[in-house]
Amino acid sequence: MRRVGTETLERDGITTKAQSDATKCVHAGEDRHGKAAPITTEIAQTSVFVLPSVEELRKLTDGSSSAFMYTRYANPTTEAAEQKIAALEGAGGCVVTASGQAATLCTILALCQAGDEIVSMLDLYGGTLSLFEKVFSRYGVTVKFVPFQELHSIEKYFTSRTRLLFLETPTNPTLRCVDLKALAEVARKHSARIVVDNTFATPILQKPLELGADVSIHSATKYLGGHSDLSAGAVACNGDMAEKIREMRKISGGALDPGASYLLIRGLKTLELRVERACKNAMQIAQALERNSKVARVLYPGLASHAAHELARRQMKDFGMMMAIEVRGGGEAAERFIDGLKLWYLAASLGGVESTVSYPVLSSHVNMPEEKLRLMDVSPATVRLSVGIEDPADLIADLEQSLARC
């Protein structure tokens, strides 16, 4: 019997040693020992499940049955993906959703209500900022945004109505990092929950729950899926929060299709391998770009020049697969650089096996006021790079040939 979210595996009364993330990627949520069964999780491609009797239906309604009834409520394929992510995050439970936005939506709906306040970093993915500003503000939930430069004095933003602290580290797109342990301690003093967007790091590199967070959120569209072929989100947490979030997913309709859940499971099996390779590539690329005269700055936590280098070394297993650069010559040079690439793709998303670049001022942070962009250290010269698993020499050569034309 596998205990989801723990470090042990029990079978026939015998407890084995803690498993590595690489093993969890392959086996968590999919134990088939002693069974005649397919080696991969089957796709329960159905919207509804039949029940054997009215008595079983009665048990479902009072919570005493674990039978499946309706895919919007739960599905065995999706459940296997949830168990795998929970094991990787060291969580008691996980809720998979139709997108990263849906994951954030269901989490906030479960943990906040009208009149509550959220203290949040300003440095967030643009979609999260929009969700906070354009949706929750309409329903009585106030979000106080804290500029990165003021995080050291974040406590002044908390009040008796603060219910949640929302963090993202490393940040999108400029790879800033925050001290999760220290900020979690501040939130706990005010009885606030701590939610962390862990998309850029993945549970392979960073485990927010071990650092004091209550909830770890992912856009599973990115690294967890890893092949640019699905849209999904995930929320890993402990205690009764998972069931509260699951209830919000059921009510709001944010369930993931079982076919996409199958793709997510497939992607998770190679997550550790992909992250390891992409991290190695990213370090080589960052070092090469730091030497390039056409690049004003390289924002990558693995470089000693990065302000959060020591924090990232302490908080993360490796320095990640994302970076940003500032191209000398401003926006026009940045656009020429992007258009001159022959191997890297221009794409709004990230985290696939292929290397991509994005242009934040026209994608993730489009139409954002100049003052906010300044506080987030984003300019028209900023280009975000998502490093894939190709040969690093080929990736560097392509970047250098395009920069040479700027």
Short mmCIF file of C-alpha atoms in Angstrom, two decimals:
data_model
loop_
_atom_site.label_atom_id
_atom_site.label_comp_id
_atom_site.label_asym_id
_atom_site.label_seq_id
_atom_site.Cartn_x
_atom_site.Cartn_y
_atom_site.Cartn_z
CA MET A 1 0.00 0.00 0.00
CA ARG A 2 1.46 3.35 -1.01
CA ARG A 3 1.03 6.23 1.41
CA VAL A 4 0.63 9.28 -0.79
CA GLY A 5 2.82 12.22 0.06
CA THR A 6 5.09 10.35 2.47
CA GLU A 7 8.63 9.09 2.13
CA THR A 8 7.92 5.42 2.80
CA LEU A 9 6.49 2.53 0.85
CA GLU A 10 4.65 -0.28 2.61
CA ARG A 11 3.97 -3.69 1.09
CA ASP A 12 3.03 -6.87 2.93
CA GLY A 13 3.70 -5.17 6.25
CA ILE A 14 7.25 -4.22 5.32
CA THR A 15 8.32 -0.58 5.24
CA THR A 16 11.12 0.27 2.84
CA LYS A 17 13.50 3.25 2.91
CA ALA A 18 12.66 6.67 1.56
CA GLN A 19 12.43 6.85 -2.20
CA SER A 20 14.16 9.39 -4.42
CA ASP A 21 12.28 11.85 -6.59
CA ALA A 22 13.39 9.96 -9.69
CA THR A 23 11.67 6.82 -8.38
CA LYS A 24 8.56 8.74 -7.34
CA CYS A 25 8.31 10.26 -10.82
CA VAL A 26 7.97 6.78 -12.29
CA HIS A 27 6.10 4.83 -9.61
CA ALA A 28 4.11 7.10 -7.27
CA GLY A 29 0.37 6.69 -7.72
CA GLU A 30 0.81 3.70 -10.03
CA ASP A 31 1.76 0.70 -7.89
CA ARG A 32 0.79 -2.51 -9.72
CA HIS A 33 2.81 -5.11 -7.84
CA GLY A 34 0.87 -8.33 -7.30
CA LYS A 35 -1.64 -7.40 -9.99
CA ALA A 36 -2.25 -8.44 -13.57
CA ALA A 37 -2.57 -4.95 -15.05
CA PRO A 38 -1.30 -2.63 -17.76
CA ILE A 39 2.04 -1.06 -16.87
CA THR A 40 0.67 2.40 -17.71
CA THR A 41 -2.36 4.01 -16.11
CA GLU A 42 -5.40 3.54 -18.31
CA ILE A 43 -7.39 6.52 -19.53
CA ALA A 44 -10.83 6.46 -17.95
CA GLN A 45 -12.24 8.34 -20.93
CA THR A 46 -15.71 8.79 -19.54
CA SER A 47 -17.81 11.61 -18.20
CA VAL A 48 -19.88 9.41 -15.91
CA PHE A 49 -19.53 6.14 -13.97
CA VAL A 50 -22.27 3.59 -13.34
CA LEU A 51 -23.11 2.60 -9.79
CA PRO A 52 -24.16 -0.88 -8.65
CA SER A 53 -27.01 0.19 -6.38
CA VAL A 54 -28.90 2.98 -4.68
CA GLU A 55 -27.06 2.04 -1.50
CA GLU A 56 -23.73 2.86 -3.15
CA LEU A 57 -25.16 6.20 -4.27
CA ARG A 58 -26.25 6.84 -0.69
CA LYS A 59 -22.72 6.10 0.53
CA LEU A 60 -21.30 8.50 -2.01
CA THR A 61 -23.54 11.30 -0.82
CA ASP A 62 -22.56 10.81 2.83
CA GLY A 63 -18.86 10.41 2.03
CA SER A 64 -18.46 6.78 3.05
CA SER A 65 -17.75 5.48 -0.49
CA SER A 66 -14.70 6.10 -2.66
CA ALA A 67 -16.48 5.06 -5.85
CA PHE A 68 -16.32 7.34 -8.86
CA MET A 69 -19.52 8.95 -10.10
CA TYR A 70 -18.76 11.90 -12.40
CA THR A 71 -15.46 13.05 -13.95
CA ARG A 72 -16.00 16.65 -12.88
CA TYR A 73 -15.90 15.32 -9.31
CA ALA A 74 -13.08 12.77 -9.66
CA ASN A 75 -11.58 10.40 -12.21
CA PRO A 76 -9.15 7.48 -11.66
CA THR A 77 -6.68 8.72 -14.28
CA THR A 78 -6.63 12.19 -12.77
CA GLU A 79 -6.32 10.68 -9.31
CA ALA A 80 -3.15 8.83 -10.31
CA ALA A 81 -1.61 12.11 -11.49
CA GLU A 82 -2.60 13.75 -8.22
CA GLN A 83 -0.95 11.02 -6.17
CA LYS A 84 2.27 11.31 -8.15
CA ILE A 85 2.49 15.08 -7.64
CA ALA A 86 1.60 14.78 -3.94
CA ALA A 87 4.43 12.30 -3.45
CA LEU A 88 6.92 14.60 -5.20
CA GLU A 89 5.85 17.62 -3.14
CA GLY A 90 5.77 15.66 0.13
CA ALA A 91 2.11 16.61 0.49
CA GLY A 92 -0.85 14.83 2.00
CA GLY A 93 -2.95 15.53 -1.05
CA CYS A 94 -3.07 17.13 -4.48
CA VAL A 95 -5.80 18.57 -6.67
CA VAL A 96 -5.23 18.66 -10.42
CA THR A 97 -7.10 21.29 -12.44
CA ALA A 98 -7.64 22.30 -16.06
CA SER A 99 -4.96 25.03 -15.94
CA GLY A 100 -2.58 26.83 -13.62
CA GLN A 101 -5.06 29.71 -13.47
CA ALA A 102 -7.77 27.29 -12.34
CA ALA A 103 -5.42 25.96 -9.65
CA THR A 104 -4.91 29.46 -8.26
CA LEU A 105 -8.62 30.28 -8.56
CA CYS A 106 -9.75 27.18 -6.67
CA THR A 107 -7.13 27.72 -3.97
CA ILE A 108 -8.14 31.31 -3.29
CA LEU A 109 -11.84 30.43 -3.36
CA ALA A 110 -11.21 27.70 -0.80
CA LEU A 111 -9.10 29.79 1.57
CA CYS A 112 -10.62 33.28 1.31
CA GLN A 113 -14.00 34.96 1.37
CA ALA A 114 -15.40 38.46 0.99
CA GLY A 115 -13.77 40.84 3.45
CA ASP A 116 -10.49 38.92 3.61
CA GLU A 117 -7.13 40.27 2.57
CA ILE A 118 -4.25 38.68 0.67
CA VAL A 119 -0.69 39.91 0.99
CA SER A 120 1.14 39.10 -2.23
CA MET A 121 4.43 39.77 -3.92
CA LEU A 122 4.12 42.17 -6.82
CA ASP A 123 6.56 40.01 -8.81
CA LEU A 124 4.11 37.43 -10.12
CA TYR A 125 3.16 35.82 -13.39
CA GLY A 126 0.99 38.30 -15.29
CA GLY A 127 -2.01 35.97 -15.32
CA THR A 128 -1.94 35.72 -11.53
CA LEU A 129 -1.83 39.51 -11.25
CA SER A 130 -4.85 39.76 -13.55
CA LEU A 131 -6.75 37.18 -11.52
CA PHE A 132 -6.11 39.12 -8.32
CA GLU A 133 -6.85 42.55 -9.79
CA LYS A 134 -9.72 41.82 -12.17
CA VAL A 135 -11.57 38.97 -10.47
CA PHE A 136 -11.09 38.80 -6.71
CA SER A 137 -11.27 42.55 -6.27
CA ARG A 138 -14.83 42.37 -7.63
CA TYR A 139 -15.90 39.97 -4.89
CA GLY A 140 -14.58 41.66 -1.79
CA VAL A 141 -11.14 40.08 -1.49
CA THR A 142 -8.45 42.75 -1.19
CA VAL A 143 -4.94 42.03 -2.44
CA LYS A 144 -2.03 44.10 -1.15
CA PHE A 145 0.93 43.91 -3.53
CA VAL A 146 4.38 44.19 -2.01
CA PRO A 147 7.23 45.38 -4.27
CA PHE A 148 10.25 43.11 -4.16
CA GLN A 149 12.30 45.93 -2.63
CA GLU A 150 9.96 45.98 0.41
CA LEU A 151 9.78 42.26 1.16
CA HIS A 152 12.19 42.74 4.06
CA SER A 153 9.45 44.79 5.79
CA ILE A 154 6.47 42.78 4.56
CA GLU A 155 4.99 42.50 8.04
CA LYS A 156 3.62 46.05 7.86
CA TYR A 157 1.21 44.89 5.13
CA PHE A 158 -0.50 42.34 7.41
CA THR A 159 -3.68 43.14 9.31
CA SER A 160 -6.22 41.18 11.32
CA ARG A 161 -8.04 40.46 8.04
CA THR A 162 -5.04 38.93 6.25
CA ARG A 163 -5.78 35.30 5.48
CA LEU A 164 -3.13 34.43 2.95
CA LEU A 165 0.42 35.23 1.83
CA PHE A 166 1.03 34.55 -1.88
CA LEU A 167 4.59 34.07 -3.11
CA GLU A 168 6.35 33.06 -6.31
CA THR A 169 9.99 31.95 -6.42
CA PRO A 170 11.90 32.06 -8.70
CA THR A 171 9.79 34.80 -10.24
CA ASN A 172 8.48 35.18 -13.76
CA PRO A 173 10.18 36.62 -15.75
CA THR A 174 13.22 38.07 -13.95
CA LEU A 175 14.16 35.09 -11.74
CA ARG A 176 14.10 36.87 -8.42
CA CYS A 177 14.11 34.54 -5.42
CA VAL A 178 12.58 35.00 -1.98
CA ASP A 179 13.40 33.36 1.34
CA LEU A 180 10.44 31.04 1.86
CA LYS A 181 11.33 30.06 5.43
CA ALA A 182 11.69 33.65 6.60
CA LEU A 183 8.49 34.89 4.95
CA ALA A 184 6.54 31.85 6.15
CA GLU A 185 7.51 32.70 9.72
CA VAL A 186 6.11 36.21 9.29
CA ALA A 187 2.83 34.88 7.89
CA ARG A 188 2.48 32.34 10.71
CA LYS A 189 2.73 35.15 13.27
CA HIS A 190 -0.44 36.53 11.71
CA SER A 191 -2.19 33.15 11.30
CA ALA A 192 -2.09 33.47 7.52
CA ARG A 193 -1.75 30.58 5.08
CA ILE A 194 1.29 30.55 2.81
CA VAL A 195 0.75 29.74 -0.88
CA VAL A 196 3.75 29.39 -3.21
CA ASP A 197 3.78 29.26 -7.00
CA ASN A 198 6.43 26.58 -7.54
CA THR A 199 6.13 26.39 -11.33
CA PHE A 200 9.65 27.55 -12.27
CA ALA A 201 11.42 25.36 -9.68
CA THR A 202 9.24 22.22 -9.84
CA PRO A 203 9.21 19.85 -6.84
CA ILE A 204 12.47 18.40 -8.12
CA LEU A 205 14.37 21.58 -7.24
CA GLN A 206 12.27 23.10 -4.45
CA LYS A 207 9.73 21.76 -1.97
CA PRO A 208 7.81 24.71 -0.49
CA LEU A 209 5.93 22.61 2.07
CA GLU A 210 9.25 21.60 3.64
CA LEU A 211 10.19 25.28 3.81
CA GLY A 212 7.07 26.32 5.71
CA ALA A 213 4.43 26.81 3.03
CA ASP A 214 0.91 25.40 3.29
CA VAL A 215 0.20 25.14 -0.43
CA SER A 216 2.38 24.62 -3.51
CA ILE A 217 0.82 25.57 -6.85
CA HIS A 218 1.94 24.66 -10.36
CA SER A 219 1.01 25.46 -13.88
CA ALA A 220 1.39 21.80 -14.84
CA THR A 221 1.18 22.99 -18.45
CA LYS A 222 4.87 23.74 -18.04
CA TYR A 223 7.49 21.40 -16.58
CA LEU A 224 5.22 18.79 -14.99
CA GLY A 225 3.69 18.00 -18.38
CA GLY A 226 6.91 18.92 -20.11
CA HIS A 227 5.99 18.32 -23.76
CA SER A 228 3.90 21.39 -24.66
CA ASP A 229 0.85 19.24 -25.35
CA LEU A 230 -1.50 19.83 -22.42
CA SER A 231 -2.98 22.53 -20.24
CA ALA A 232 -3.21 21.68 -16.53
CA GLY A 233 -2.69 22.96 -13.01
CA ALA A 234 -1.90 21.35 -9.68
CA VAL A 235 -2.29 22.26 -6.00
CA ALA A 236 -0.37 20.24 -3.37
CA CYS A 237 -1.13 20.75 0.31
CA ASN A 238 -1.69 19.10 3.68
CA GLY A 239 -4.58 18.74 6.13
CA ASP A 240 -8.13 19.38 5.06
CA MET A 241 -7.17 22.04 2.51
CA ALA A 242 -7.00 19.54 -0.35
CA GLU A 243 -10.63 18.58 0.11
CA LYS A 244 -11.70 22.21 0.34
CA ILE A 245 -9.85 23.00 -2.87
CA ARG A 246 -11.24 19.86 -4.52
CA GLU A 247 -14.75 21.00 -3.63
CA MET A 248 -14.10 24.35 -5.30
CA ARG A 249 -12.79 22.58 -8.39
CA LYS A 250 -15.97 20.52 -8.50
CA ILE A 251 -18.22 23.55 -8.09
CA SER A 252 -16.34 25.84 -10.47
CA GLY A 253 -15.94 23.16 -13.14
CA GLY A 254 -12.15 23.29 -13.37
CA ALA A 255 -11.60 19.53 -13.73
CA LEU A 256 -8.92 18.18 -16.06
CA ASP A 257 -9.94 15.90 -18.93
CA PRO A 258 -8.76 12.30 -18.31
CA GLY A 259 -6.88 12.26 -21.62
CA ALA A 260 -4.85 15.26 -20.48
CA SER A 261 -4.37 13.58 -17.10
CA TYR A 262 -2.78 10.64 -18.91
CA LEU A 263 -0.40 13.00 -20.71
CA LEU A 264 0.45 14.63 -17.38
CA ILE A 265 1.30 11.24 -15.85
CA ARG A 266 3.48 10.44 -18.85
CA GLY A 267 5.28 13.76 -18.56
CA LEU A 268 5.87 13.37 -14.83
CA LYS A 269 7.71 10.09 -15.37
CA THR A 270 10.62 11.94 -17.00
CA LEU A 271 10.42 15.13 -14.92
CA GLU A 272 13.60 14.50 -12.91
CA LEU A 273 15.58 13.60 -16.02
CA ARG A 274 14.37 16.63 -17.97
CA VAL A 275 15.02 19.01 -15.08
CA GLU A 276 18.52 17.67 -14.52
CA ARG A 277 19.47 18.03 -18.21
CA ALA A 278 17.88 21.46 -18.62
CA CYS A 279 19.60 22.79 -15.47
CA LYS A 280 22.99 21.76 -16.84
CA ASN A 281 22.18 23.39 -20.16
CA ALA A 282 20.98 26.56 -18.45
CA MET A 283 24.19 27.02 -16.49
CA GLN A 284 26.34 26.69 -19.62
CA ILE A 285 24.10 29.08 -21.53
CA ALA A 286 24.04 31.65 -18.72
CA GLN A 287 27.83 31.61 -18.49
CA ALA A 288 28.18 32.04 -22.25
CA LEU A 289 25.69 34.91 -22.36
CA GLU A 290 27.37 36.66 -19.44
CA ARG A 291 30.52 36.84 -21.58
CA ASN A 292 28.67 38.20 -24.61
CA SER A 293 29.14 41.94 -25.17
CA LYS A 294 25.66 42.24 -26.72
CA VAL A 295 24.04 41.21 -23.43
CA ALA A 296 23.76 43.87 -20.72
CA ARG A 297 22.64 41.48 -17.98
CA VAL A 298 21.95 37.80 -17.45
CA LEU A 299 19.38 37.06 -14.76
CA TYR A 300 20.03 33.49 -13.62
CA PRO A 301 20.29 32.37 -9.96
CA GLY A 302 23.14 30.01 -10.79
CA LEU A 303 25.50 32.89 -11.55
CA ALA A 304 27.51 34.38 -8.69
CA SER A 305 26.48 37.79 -10.03
CA HIS A 306 22.82 37.09 -9.24
CA ALA A 307 21.60 38.83 -6.09
CA ALA A 308 19.92 35.67 -4.79
CA HIS A 309 22.68 33.22 -5.71
CA GLU A 310 23.37 32.12 -2.13
CA LEU A 311 19.68 31.96 -1.24
CA ALA A 312 18.95 29.81 -4.29
CA ARG A 313 21.89 27.55 -3.41
CA ARG A 314 20.44 27.07 0.06
CA GLN A 315 16.76 26.78 -0.89
CA MET A 316 16.90 24.86 -4.17
CA LYS A 317 18.54 21.63 -5.30
CA ASP A 318 19.81 23.32 -8.48
CA PHE A 319 19.39 26.72 -10.07
CA GLY A 320 16.65 26.01 -12.56
CA MET A 321 15.91 25.98 -16.26
CA MET A 322 14.72 29.57 -16.72
CA MET A 323 16.64 32.79 -17.20
CA ALA A 324 16.17 36.28 -18.55
CA ILE A 325 18.56 38.56 -20.39
CA GLU A 326 18.64 42.25 -21.12
CA VAL A 327 19.80 42.91 -24.66
CA ARG A 328 21.99 45.95 -25.24
CA GLY A 329 20.23 48.44 -27.49
CA GLY A 330 16.81 48.27 -25.87
CA GLY A 331 13.55 47.01 -27.32
CA GLU A 332 14.50 47.24 -30.99
CA ALA A 333 17.63 45.15 -30.40
CA ALA A 334 15.66 42.63 -28.33
CA GLU A 335 13.14 42.20 -31.14
CA ARG A 336 15.89 41.74 -33.74
CA PHE A 337 17.51 39.16 -31.48
CA ILE A 338 14.29 37.17 -31.12
CA ASP A 339 13.51 37.30 -34.84
CA GLY A 340 17.03 36.17 -35.71
CA LEU A 341 16.89 32.89 -33.80
CA LYS A 342 16.92 29.72 -35.89
CA LEU A 343 16.68 27.01 -33.20
CA TRP A 344 14.96 28.67 -30.25
CA TYR A 345 11.22 29.22 -30.76
CA LEU A 346 9.30 32.36 -29.86
CA ALA A 347 6.49 31.05 -27.65
CA ALA A 348 4.42 32.48 -24.81
CA SER A 349 4.69 29.40 -22.59
CA LEU A 350 7.66 27.50 -21.18
CA GLY A 351 8.85 24.26 -19.64
CA GLY A 352 8.79 21.96 -22.68
CA VAL A 353 11.62 19.82 -23.99
CA GLU A 354 12.24 22.45 -26.67
CA SER A 355 14.01 25.72 -25.88
CA THR A 356 11.88 28.85 -26.25
CA VAL A 357 12.10 32.59 -25.76
CA SER A 358 9.32 34.95 -24.83
CA TYR A 359 9.00 38.71 -24.88
CA PRO A 360 7.34 39.68 -21.56
CA VAL A 361 6.23 43.20 -22.52
CA LEU A 362 4.14 41.68 -25.34
CA SER A 363 3.07 38.46 -23.61
CA SER A 364 3.02 37.63 -19.89
CA HIS A 365 3.20 41.29 -18.80
CA VAL A 366 1.56 43.02 -21.76
CA ASN A 367 -0.19 46.35 -21.06
CA MET A 368 1.24 46.50 -17.55
CA PRO A 369 1.84 50.07 -16.31
CA GLU A 370 5.42 51.29 -16.67
CA GLU A 371 5.79 51.81 -12.93
CA LYS A 372 4.93 48.18 -12.21
CA LEU A 373 7.29 46.98 -14.92
CA ARG A 374 10.04 49.09 -13.39
CA LEU A 375 9.42 47.63 -9.94
CA MET A 376 9.52 44.13 -11.45
CA ASP A 377 12.75 44.94 -13.34
CA VAL A 378 11.11 44.29 -16.72
CA SER A 379 11.86 46.49 -19.73
CA PRO A 380 11.49 46.30 -23.53
CA ALA A 381 15.06 44.92 -23.54
CA THR A 382 14.06 41.93 -21.38
CA VAL A 383 13.84 38.52 -23.06
CA ARG A 384 12.92 35.39 -21.11
CA LEU A 385 14.56 32.08 -21.98
CA SER A 386 13.15 28.63 -21.23
CA VAL A 387 16.01 26.17 -21.65
CA GLY A 388 15.17 22.77 -23.08
CA ILE A 389 17.04 19.49 -23.36
CA GLU A 390 18.79 19.98 -26.72
CA ASP A 391 22.58 20.00 -27.06
CA PRO A 392 23.84 23.08 -25.19
CA ALA A 393 26.47 23.89 -27.82
CA ASP A 394 23.77 24.15 -30.48
CA LEU A 395 21.63 26.35 -28.27
CA ILE A 396 24.54 28.68 -27.47
CA ALA A 397 25.57 28.92 -31.12
CA ASP A 398 22.09 29.99 -32.12
CA LEU A 399 21.91 32.65 -29.41
CA GLU A 400 25.33 34.00 -30.35
CA GLN A 401 24.65 34.18 -34.09
CA SER A 402 21.47 36.14 -33.47
CA LEU A 403 23.06 38.47 -30.93
CA ALA A 404 25.88 39.16 -33.41
CA ARG A 405 23.30 40.74 -35.74
CA CYS A 406 21.83 43.06 -33.13
#
